[in-house]
């Protein structure tokens, strides 16, 4: 497993190394430039100083002479002093004098100023001073090799302390990263100590950089906790809703078995059939809810005409049993259009129609209509029931919530139908709305912004 602390440590240490190397290059470059300037000035000063020692009468110089060394510290200064060489030549090319370290050949062939020349296997930096009055040419030079050694000694003198500090810097970076990442370790320890059912929010006292992650985790815990509550409520309500008709089945079966006459037996059998229908609808709704929760889609696209016809086929028996007329209309422009999620659409429309049938009075009518709407389309279900009470509208799509304003048939519902519709609509990218009709009834609408095949 990759360690954030180790990764950050490597990145910071590498960045520090790059910065250090860049600084070393810059120090070497600037030191070389300054050292060359200082040493060149010394060469020029030494040449002019030697020239001034010769009088105008042409006093002869000693055959061997030593020059004062530039003011450089330590052993490096002594080494540099021994490498400084001087030659005095007459304008006619006669060698008049030279220092003990000077080569036999002329250090420079230039007339005046600075030059570089290889003499006897060494490259020299030379300043030539010509004095026409005294009739001399003074050449003072030093070896470029000693200059390089001097530069190296100076740069290393500056760099060694930094090199010695690098391990201390690395340790400081490692410790600082450990302290900086300690809030993450505390959070990890909290989560490790928790049980599977502990979804409480994490501590709020965290650094600003960690706060978004903690907030996201707390949000996730809240959503998981809400989902678990919904699952628990779902299981409890489903068990309760299934228990009621099963208990009724058992009781009515016993009544039918012990019925003293045919009328009593027929009434008990009717109640049994009613309980079976209620259980069948509840099971279908539970399956629909599970399918739409997962966004499950089990088939290839189907035309809207086929979807509409299947919804009518599935709900027609309930319509006949309740004495309600069920009508369907599908816009010719939509009939052949394929829908990519027919299972979700059928689940939504079937539950809307079933809700409308249960809310409508005997002799009433329910209409299912699919129509084009601009660039999109919509599916509408209209009924002639009492409508949804204003007090119930805010919660009508909550799971297992039963409204009070939908008539006697509403009391037989499970409170899942509209929750299934809203979830399926979200899966399909549709907008689900409910509107009161005048003078009575309810209009349920699924609005799609794009064509079915989009």
Short mmCIF file of C-alpha atoms in Angstrom, two decimals:
data_model
loop_
_atom_site.label_atom_id
_atom_site.label_comp_id
_atom_site.label_asym_id
_atom_site.label_seq_id
_atom_site.Cartn_x
_atom_site.Cartn_y
_atom_site.Cartn_z
CA UNK A 1 0.00 0.00 0.00
CA UNK A 2 1.36 3.42 -0.96
CA UNK A 3 2.13 5.70 1.99
CA UNK A 4 1.11 9.35 1.59
CA UNK A 5 3.81 10.36 4.08
CA UNK A 6 6.48 8.43 2.18
CA UNK A 7 5.31 9.79 -1.17
CA UNK A 8 5.28 13.38 0.09
CA UNK A 9 8.66 12.85 1.72
CA UNK A 10 10.17 11.64 -1.54
CA UNK A 11 8.61 14.52 -3.48
CA UNK A 12 9.77 17.16 -0.99
CA UNK A 13 13.23 15.66 -0.69
CA UNK A 14 13.55 15.51 -4.48
CA UNK A 15 12.36 19.12 -4.76
CA UNK A 16 14.87 20.14 -2.08
CA UNK A 17 17.61 18.32 -3.98
CA UNK A 18 16.70 20.05 -7.24
CA UNK A 19 16.68 23.44 -5.52
CA UNK A 20 20.02 22.66 -3.85
CA UNK A 21 21.59 21.62 -7.15
CA UNK A 22 20.23 24.73 -8.85
CA UNK A 23 21.67 26.84 -6.05
CA UNK A 24 25.02 25.03 -6.38
CA UNK A 25 25.13 25.75 -10.11
CA UNK A 26 24.22 29.38 -9.50
CA UNK A 27 26.82 29.74 -6.71
CA UNK A 28 29.50 28.17 -8.88
CA UNK A 29 28.67 30.44 -11.81
CA UNK A 30 28.53 33.61 -9.75
CA UNK A 31 31.66 32.66 -7.79
CA UNK A 32 33.56 31.94 -11.01
CA UNK A 33 32.56 35.29 -12.44
CA UNK A 34 33.55 37.19 -9.29
CA UNK A 35 36.77 35.22 -8.85
CA UNK A 36 37.80 35.83 -12.46
CA UNK A 37 37.13 39.54 -12.02
CA UNK A 38 39.17 39.75 -8.80
CA UNK A 39 42.10 37.72 -10.15
CA UNK A 40 42.16 39.61 -13.43
CA UNK A 41 42.32 42.88 -11.50
CA UNK A 42 45.23 41.47 -9.46
CA UNK A 43 47.07 40.46 -12.60
CA UNK A 44 46.67 43.96 -14.03
CA UNK A 45 47.76 45.59 -10.75
CA UNK A 46 50.80 43.28 -10.47
CA UNK A 47 51.86 44.02 -14.06
CA UNK A 48 51.61 47.76 -13.57
CA UNK A 49 53.42 47.50 -10.22
CA UNK A 50 56.34 45.60 -11.83
CA UNK A 51 56.46 48.13 -14.66
CA UNK A 52 56.77 50.96 -12.16
CA UNK A 53 59.87 49.35 -10.63
CA UNK A 54 61.84 49.96 -13.81
CA UNK A 55 63.24 53.48 -13.95
CA UNK A 56 63.39 55.51 -17.06
CA UNK A 57 67.18 55.07 -17.31
CA UNK A 58 66.59 51.37 -18.00
CA UNK A 59 67.84 50.02 -14.69
CA UNK A 60 68.39 46.28 -15.04
CA UNK A 61 66.11 43.96 -13.02
CA UNK A 62 67.23 40.88 -11.22
CA UNK A 63 67.10 37.77 -13.33
CA UNK A 64 64.75 36.17 -10.83
CA UNK A 65 62.04 38.04 -8.92
CA UNK A 66 59.07 37.25 -6.74
CA UNK A 67 55.75 39.00 -6.74
CA UNK A 68 53.47 39.67 -3.83
CA UNK A 69 50.53 37.27 -3.74
CA UNK A 70 46.95 38.46 -3.93
CA UNK A 71 45.20 38.69 -0.59
CA UNK A 72 43.51 35.28 -0.51
CA UNK A 73 42.90 33.31 2.71
CA UNK A 74 44.52 30.10 3.92
CA UNK A 75 46.34 27.40 2.00
CA UNK A 76 44.58 28.33 -1.18
CA UNK A 77 46.30 31.73 -1.12
CA UNK A 78 49.73 30.16 -0.72
CA UNK A 79 49.06 27.70 -3.52
CA UNK A 80 47.84 30.49 -5.77
CA UNK A 81 50.88 32.65 -4.91
CA UNK A 82 53.29 29.97 -6.03
CA UNK A 83 51.54 29.73 -9.41
CA UNK A 84 51.68 33.44 -10.19
CA UNK A 85 54.40 34.15 -12.78
CA UNK A 86 55.94 37.33 -14.18
CA UNK A 87 58.11 38.12 -17.20
CA UNK A 88 59.66 41.42 -18.28
CA UNK A 89 60.56 41.72 -21.95
CA UNK A 90 62.14 44.52 -23.88
CA UNK A 91 60.25 45.95 -26.81
CA UNK A 92 62.93 44.44 -29.03
CA UNK A 93 62.00 40.94 -27.80
CA UNK A 94 64.82 40.56 -25.26
CA UNK A 95 63.91 38.80 -22.04
CA UNK A 96 65.01 41.11 -19.22
CA UNK A 97 63.72 39.31 -16.09
CA UNK A 98 61.32 36.62 -14.88
CA UNK A 99 59.96 35.19 -11.63
CA UNK A 100 61.21 31.83 -10.41
CA UNK A 101 58.03 29.99 -11.52
CA UNK A 102 57.80 31.58 -14.93
CA UNK A 103 58.28 29.42 -18.04
CA UNK A 104 61.04 30.12 -20.52
CA UNK A 105 58.74 30.98 -23.40
CA UNK A 106 56.80 34.21 -23.50
CA UNK A 107 53.50 34.00 -21.58
CA UNK A 108 51.61 36.03 -24.18
CA UNK A 109 51.92 37.18 -27.73
CA UNK A 110 49.45 40.03 -27.41
CA UNK A 111 50.54 43.64 -27.31
CA UNK A 112 48.34 44.87 -24.45
CA UNK A 113 45.61 43.57 -22.13
CA UNK A 114 44.32 40.11 -21.22
CA UNK A 115 44.87 36.90 -23.17
CA UNK A 116 44.98 33.14 -22.73
CA UNK A 117 47.80 30.99 -24.07
CA UNK A 118 49.10 27.46 -23.67
CA UNK A 119 52.77 27.46 -22.66
CA UNK A 120 54.73 24.30 -21.82
CA UNK A 121 51.56 22.21 -21.42
CA UNK A 122 49.70 24.70 -19.19
CA UNK A 123 47.00 27.19 -20.12
CA UNK A 124 47.77 30.65 -18.72
CA UNK A 125 45.64 33.70 -18.12
CA UNK A 126 47.97 36.65 -18.80
CA UNK A 127 47.83 40.40 -18.53
CA UNK A 128 50.36 42.29 -20.73
CA UNK A 129 51.41 45.81 -19.77
CA UNK A 130 53.42 47.81 -22.35
CA UNK A 131 55.37 50.84 -21.17
CA UNK A 132 56.68 52.74 -24.22
CA UNK A 133 58.57 55.22 -22.04
CA UNK A 134 60.61 52.57 -20.28
CA UNK A 135 60.73 50.33 -23.33
CA UNK A 136 59.40 47.24 -21.60
CA UNK A 137 56.57 44.74 -21.89
CA UNK A 138 55.49 43.19 -18.51
CA UNK A 139 53.55 39.92 -18.57
CA UNK A 140 51.91 38.59 -15.37
CA UNK A 141 49.89 35.38 -15.54
CA UNK A 142 48.46 32.53 -13.56
CA UNK A 143 47.53 28.99 -14.50
CA UNK A 144 43.87 28.31 -15.28
CA UNK A 145 44.27 24.97 -13.50
CA UNK A 146 44.98 26.70 -10.21
CA UNK A 147 42.04 29.00 -10.85
CA UNK A 148 39.79 25.95 -11.24
CA UNK A 149 41.20 24.42 -8.07
CA UNK A 150 40.70 27.68 -6.25
CA UNK A 151 37.10 27.88 -7.51
CA UNK A 152 36.43 24.28 -6.49
CA UNK A 153 37.84 24.86 -3.01
CA UNK A 154 35.71 27.96 -2.52
CA UNK A 155 32.47 26.34 -3.81
CA UNK A 156 33.01 23.19 -1.75
CA UNK A 157 33.67 25.34 1.27
CA UNK A 158 30.23 26.83 0.75
CA UNK A 159 28.49 23.57 -0.15
CA UNK A 160 29.82 21.21 2.51
CA UNK A 161 27.84 22.79 5.36
CA UNK A 162 24.69 22.48 3.26
CA UNK A 163 25.46 18.84 2.49
CA UNK A 164 25.90 18.16 6.18
CA UNK A 165 22.56 19.84 6.92
CA UNK A 166 20.63 17.77 4.33
CA UNK A 167 20.15 14.72 6.63
CA UNK A 168 18.86 17.03 9.37
CA UNK A 169 16.54 18.66 6.82
CA UNK A 170 15.27 15.25 5.68
CA UNK A 171 14.57 14.26 9.30
CA UNK A 172 12.74 17.55 9.88
CA UNK A 173 10.63 17.01 6.74
CA UNK A 174 9.73 13.44 7.81
CA UNK A 175 8.74 14.53 11.33
CA UNK A 176 6.75 17.51 10.02
CA UNK A 177 4.87 15.31 7.55
CA UNK A 178 4.08 12.85 10.31
CA UNK A 179 2.66 15.62 12.50
CA UNK A 180 0.81 17.14 9.56
CA UNK A 181 -0.84 13.84 8.63
CA UNK A 182 -1.72 12.94 12.22
CA UNK A 183 -5.37 14.09 11.79
CA UNK A 184 -5.78 11.49 9.03
CA UNK A 185 -4.35 8.82 11.32
CA UNK A 186 -6.76 9.84 14.07
CA UNK A 187 -9.68 9.55 11.66
CA UNK A 188 -8.42 6.14 10.51
CA UNK A 189 -8.15 5.00 14.13
CA UNK A 190 -11.69 6.20 14.83
CA UNK A 191 -13.02 4.26 11.86
CA UNK A 192 -11.02 1.16 12.79
CA UNK A 193 -12.44 1.12 16.33
CA UNK A 194 -16.02 1.46 15.09
CA UNK A 195 -18.46 -1.36 14.79
CA UNK A 196 -20.39 -2.12 11.63
CA UNK A 197 -23.52 -0.38 12.95
CA UNK A 198 -21.78 2.80 14.14
CA UNK A 199 -22.56 5.51 11.58
CA UNK A 200 -22.14 8.50 13.89
CA UNK A 201 -20.49 11.61 12.47
CA UNK A 202 -16.72 11.99 12.80
CA UNK A 203 -15.18 14.67 15.01
CA UNK A 204 -15.65 18.19 13.70
CA UNK A 205 -12.35 19.58 15.08
CA UNK A 206 -10.08 18.93 12.10
CA UNK A 207 -7.66 21.06 10.06
CA UNK A 208 -9.15 23.08 7.23
CA UNK A 209 -7.48 20.85 4.60
CA UNK A 210 -9.04 17.69 6.08
CA UNK A 211 -12.46 19.21 6.75
CA UNK A 212 -13.87 18.55 3.22
CA UNK A 213 -13.00 14.85 3.48
CA UNK A 214 -14.54 14.62 6.96
CA UNK A 215 -17.65 16.43 5.72
CA UNK A 216 -17.90 14.04 2.76
CA UNK A 217 -17.54 11.01 5.05
CA UNK A 218 -20.15 12.37 7.46
CA UNK A 219 -22.46 12.99 4.52
CA UNK A 220 -21.90 9.43 3.33
CA UNK A 221 -22.58 8.07 6.81
CA UNK A 222 -25.79 10.08 6.91
CA UNK A 223 -26.93 8.74 3.55
CA UNK A 224 -26.05 5.16 4.49
CA UNK A 225 -27.88 5.55 7.79
CA UNK A 226 -30.93 6.93 5.99
CA UNK A 227 -30.78 4.08 3.48
CA UNK A 228 -30.55 1.55 6.29
CA UNK A 229 -33.53 3.12 8.00
CA UNK A 230 -35.47 2.94 4.74
CA UNK A 231 -34.51 -0.71 4.36
CA UNK A 232 -35.56 -1.45 7.93
CA UNK A 233 -38.82 0.43 7.43
CA UNK A 234 -39.29 -1.33 4.11
CA UNK A 235 -38.83 -4.75 5.71
CA UNK A 236 -41.04 -3.92 8.68
CA UNK A 237 -43.85 -2.46 6.57
CA UNK A 238 -43.62 -5.27 4.02
CA UNK A 239 -43.85 -7.88 6.77
CA UNK A 240 -46.79 -6.04 8.31
CA UNK A 241 -48.59 -5.59 5.00
CA UNK A 242 -48.13 -9.24 4.09
CA UNK A 243 -49.12 -10.43 7.55
CA UNK A 244 -52.49 -8.65 7.44
CA UNK A 245 -53.85 -10.28 4.28
CA UNK A 246 -52.35 -13.66 5.21
CA UNK A 247 -54.09 -13.54 8.57
CA UNK A 248 -57.31 -12.56 6.80
CA UNK A 249 -56.85 -15.44 4.36
CA UNK A 250 -56.51 -17.89 7.20
CA UNK A 251 -59.55 -16.54 9.00
CA UNK A 252 -61.77 -16.40 5.91
CA UNK A 253 -60.68 -19.89 4.90
CA UNK A 254 -61.79 -21.12 8.30
CA UNK A 255 -65.09 -19.24 7.93
CA UNK A 256 -65.66 -20.81 4.52
CA UNK A 257 -64.88 -24.26 5.87
CA UNK A 258 -67.37 -23.91 8.73
CA UNK A 259 -69.99 -21.90 6.78
CA UNK A 260 -73.54 -23.11 7.56
CA UNK A 261 -74.86 -21.94 4.20
CA UNK A 262 -73.78 -21.03 0.68
CA UNK A 263 -74.17 -17.27 1.19
CA UNK A 264 -71.77 -17.22 4.11
CA UNK A 265 -69.31 -19.40 2.21
CA UNK A 266 -69.48 -17.21 -0.91
CA UNK A 267 -68.86 -14.08 1.17
CA UNK A 268 -65.82 -15.70 2.82
CA UNK A 269 -64.45 -16.78 -0.56
CA UNK A 270 -64.90 -13.23 -1.90
CA UNK A 271 -62.93 -11.93 1.06
CA UNK A 272 -60.23 -14.50 0.36
CA UNK A 273 -60.02 -13.37 -3.25
CA UNK A 274 -59.82 -9.74 -2.14
CA UNK A 275 -56.96 -10.58 0.25
CA UNK A 276 -55.15 -12.51 -2.48
CA UNK A 277 -55.51 -9.56 -4.88
CA UNK A 278 -54.16 -7.21 -2.23
CA UNK A 279 -51.18 -9.50 -1.50
CA UNK A 280 -50.53 -9.94 -5.23
CA UNK A 281 -50.46 -6.17 -5.74
CA UNK A 282 -48.19 -5.69 -2.74
CA UNK A 283 -45.75 -8.33 -3.98
CA UNK A 284 -45.68 -6.74 -7.43
CA UNK A 285 -45.05 -3.33 -5.88
CA UNK A 286 -42.25 -4.71 -3.72
CA UNK A 287 -40.67 -6.23 -6.82
CA UNK A 288 -41.15 -2.97 -8.72
CA UNK A 289 -39.56 -1.00 -5.89
CA UNK A 290 -36.54 -3.32 -5.79
CA UNK A 291 -36.17 -3.04 -9.58
CA UNK A 292 -36.41 0.76 -9.76
CA UNK A 293 -34.09 1.18 -6.75
CA UNK A 294 -31.41 -0.69 -8.70
CA UNK A 295 -32.28 0.92 -12.03
CA UNK A 296 -32.74 -2.60 -13.35
CA UNK A 297 -33.65 -2.97 -17.01
CA UNK A 298 -34.22 -6.46 -18.32
CA UNK A 299 -35.03 -6.00 -21.98
CA UNK A 300 -34.27 -4.27 -25.24
CA UNK A 301 -36.06 -1.04 -26.22
CA UNK A 302 -39.76 -1.34 -26.98
CA UNK A 303 -42.13 1.03 -28.72
CA UNK A 304 -44.32 3.31 -26.64
CA UNK A 305 -47.41 1.75 -28.21
CA UNK A 306 -46.32 -1.66 -26.88
CA UNK A 307 -45.59 -0.19 -23.45
CA UNK A 308 -48.99 1.50 -23.32
CA UNK A 309 -50.78 -1.68 -24.40
CA UNK A 310 -48.99 -3.79 -21.79
CA UNK A 311 -49.87 -1.36 -19.00
CA UNK A 312 -53.54 -1.55 -20.02
CA UNK A 313 -53.40 -5.38 -20.17
CA UNK A 314 -51.89 -5.54 -16.67
CA UNK A 315 -54.44 -3.19 -15.12
CA UNK A 316 -57.60 -4.09 -17.06
CA UNK A 317 -58.68 -6.88 -14.64
CA UNK A 318 -58.55 -4.44 -11.71
CA UNK A 319 -60.54 -1.90 -13.74
CA UNK A 320 -63.24 -4.43 -14.51
CA UNK A 321 -63.38 -5.61 -10.92
CA UNK A 322 -63.91 -2.06 -9.67
CA UNK A 323 -66.34 -1.11 -12.43
CA UNK A 324 -64.05 1.64 -13.75
CA UNK A 325 -63.61 2.43 -17.44
CA UNK A 326 -59.95 2.40 -18.52
CA UNK A 327 -59.03 4.30 -21.68
CA UNK A 328 -55.66 4.76 -23.36
CA UNK A 329 -54.43 7.20 -26.00
CA UNK A 330 -50.99 7.18 -27.65
CA UNK A 331 -49.94 10.03 -29.94
CA UNK A 332 -49.30 8.73 -33.47
CA UNK A 333 -45.98 10.60 -33.46
CA UNK A 334 -44.89 8.55 -30.44
CA UNK A 335 -46.45 5.15 -31.09
CA UNK A 336 -43.49 3.70 -33.00
CA UNK A 337 -40.83 5.48 -30.95
CA UNK A 338 -38.69 2.98 -28.98
CA UNK A 339 -38.08 3.58 -25.29
CA UNK A 340 -34.67 2.49 -23.94
CA UNK A 341 -36.01 1.51 -20.48
CA UNK A 342 -39.41 -0.10 -21.02
CA UNK A 343 -39.33 -1.97 -17.69
CA UNK A 344 -38.99 1.22 -15.65
CA UNK A 345 -41.64 3.00 -17.73
CA UNK A 346 -44.10 0.11 -17.39
CA UNK A 347 -43.54 -0.02 -13.61
CA UNK A 348 -44.19 3.72 -13.30
CA UNK A 349 -47.29 3.79 -15.53
CA UNK A 350 -48.74 0.63 -14.04
CA UNK A 351 -48.55 2.03 -10.52
CA UNK A 352 -50.04 5.34 -11.63
CA UNK A 353 -52.97 3.56 -13.30
CA UNK A 354 -53.50 1.23 -10.32
CA UNK A 355 -53.51 4.21 -7.93
CA UNK A 356 -56.01 5.98 -10.17
CA UNK A 357 -58.24 2.89 -10.32
CA UNK A 358 -58.24 2.51 -6.54
CA UNK A 359 -59.10 6.20 -6.10
CA UNK A 360 -61.87 6.30 -8.71
CA UNK A 361 -65.47 5.54 -7.76
CA UNK A 362 -67.43 2.74 -9.36
CA UNK A 363 -68.66 3.88 -12.76
CA UNK A 364 -65.82 6.41 -13.08
CA UNK A 365 -63.07 6.46 -15.67
CA UNK A 366 -59.26 6.49 -15.80
CA UNK A 367 -57.37 7.71 -18.84
CA UNK A 368 -53.77 6.94 -19.80
CA UNK A 369 -52.40 9.29 -22.46
CA UNK A 370 -48.98 9.58 -24.13
CA UNK A 371 -48.49 12.78 -26.11
CA UNK A 372 -45.70 14.75 -27.77
CA UNK A 373 -44.69 17.95 -26.00
CA UNK A 374 -42.31 20.20 -27.95
CA UNK A 375 -38.94 18.47 -28.22
CA UNK A 376 -39.97 15.94 -25.58
CA UNK A 377 -43.08 14.04 -24.57
CA UNK A 378 -45.19 13.26 -21.54
CA UNK A 379 -47.31 10.49 -20.07
CA UNK A 380 -50.45 11.48 -18.16
CA UNK A 381 -52.88 9.50 -16.02
CA UNK A 382 -56.20 11.17 -15.10
CA UNK A 383 -58.77 9.88 -12.65
CA UNK A 384 -62.11 11.03 -11.21
CA UNK A 385 -61.37 10.37 -7.55
CA UNK A 386 -61.51 12.85 -4.68
CA UNK A 387 -57.90 13.96 -5.28
CA UNK A 388 -55.01 14.19 -2.85
CA UNK A 389 -55.56 16.21 0.31
CA UNK A 390 -53.41 19.32 0.64
CA UNK A 391 -51.98 18.03 3.92
CA UNK A 392 -50.71 14.89 2.15
CA UNK A 393 -49.09 16.43 -0.94
CA UNK A 394 -45.71 17.12 0.65
CA UNK A 395 -45.30 13.48 1.75
CA UNK A 396 -47.39 11.60 -0.79
CA UNK A 397 -44.36 10.10 -2.56
CA UNK A 398 -42.73 8.82 0.63
CA UNK A 399 -42.60 5.08 0.95
CA UNK A 400 -45.51 3.54 2.87
CA UNK A 401 -47.23 6.90 3.32
CA UNK A 402 -50.95 6.60 2.73
CA UNK A 403 -52.88 9.72 1.94
CA UNK A 404 -56.23 10.37 3.54
CA UNK A 405 -57.92 12.08 0.65
CA UNK A 406 -58.14 9.33 -1.96
CA UNK A 407 -61.28 7.54 -0.87
CA UNK A 408 -61.92 4.13 0.60
CA UNK A 409 -59.79 2.41 -1.98
CA UNK A 410 -56.79 4.36 -0.80
CA UNK A 411 -56.88 2.68 2.60
CA UNK A 412 -56.23 -0.65 0.90
CA UNK A 413 -53.00 0.56 -0.68
CA UNK A 414 -49.51 -0.09 0.60
CA UNK A 415 -48.19 3.44 0.21
CA UNK A 416 -45.57 2.28 -2.32
CA UNK A 417 -47.15 3.18 -5.66
CA UNK A 418 -46.17 6.84 -5.96
CA UNK A 419 -42.76 6.18 -4.35
CA UNK A 420 -42.11 3.65 -7.14
CA UNK A 421 -43.18 6.22 -9.75
CA UNK A 422 -40.91 8.94 -8.37
CA UNK A 423 -37.90 6.61 -8.16
CA UNK A 424 -38.47 5.26 -11.68
CA UNK A 425 -38.87 8.82 -13.01
CA UNK A 426 -35.52 9.78 -11.49
CA UNK A 427 -33.89 6.72 -13.08
CA UNK A 428 -35.30 7.68 -16.48
CA UNK A 429 -34.49 11.39 -16.18
CA UNK A 430 -38.15 12.38 -16.13
CA UNK A 431 -40.04 14.90 -13.97
CA UNK A 432 -42.98 13.58 -11.92
CA UNK A 433 -45.76 15.98 -10.93
CA UNK A 434 -49.26 15.73 -9.45
CA UNK A 435 -52.02 18.29 -10.12
CA UNK A 436 -55.57 18.60 -8.84
CA UNK A 437 -58.24 18.46 -11.55
CA UNK A 438 -61.43 20.48 -11.54
CA UNK A 439 -64.07 19.78 -10.45
CA UNK A 440 -62.56 16.55 -9.08
CA UNK A 441 -59.84 14.07 -9.72
CA UNK A 442 -56.04 14.04 -9.99
CA UNK A 443 -53.62 14.40 -12.90
CA UNK A 444 -50.31 12.51 -12.63
CA UNK A 445 -47.71 13.48 -15.22
CA UNK A 446 -44.29 12.15 -16.26
CA UNK A 447 -42.51 14.78 -18.37
CA UNK A 448 -39.56 13.85 -20.58
CA UNK A 449 -37.40 16.64 -22.00
CA UNK A 450 -36.01 14.52 -24.86
CA UNK A 451 -37.57 12.15 -27.40
CA UNK A 452 -37.98 8.51 -26.23
CA UNK A 453 -35.11 7.19 -28.36
CA UNK A 454 -32.63 9.89 -27.19
#
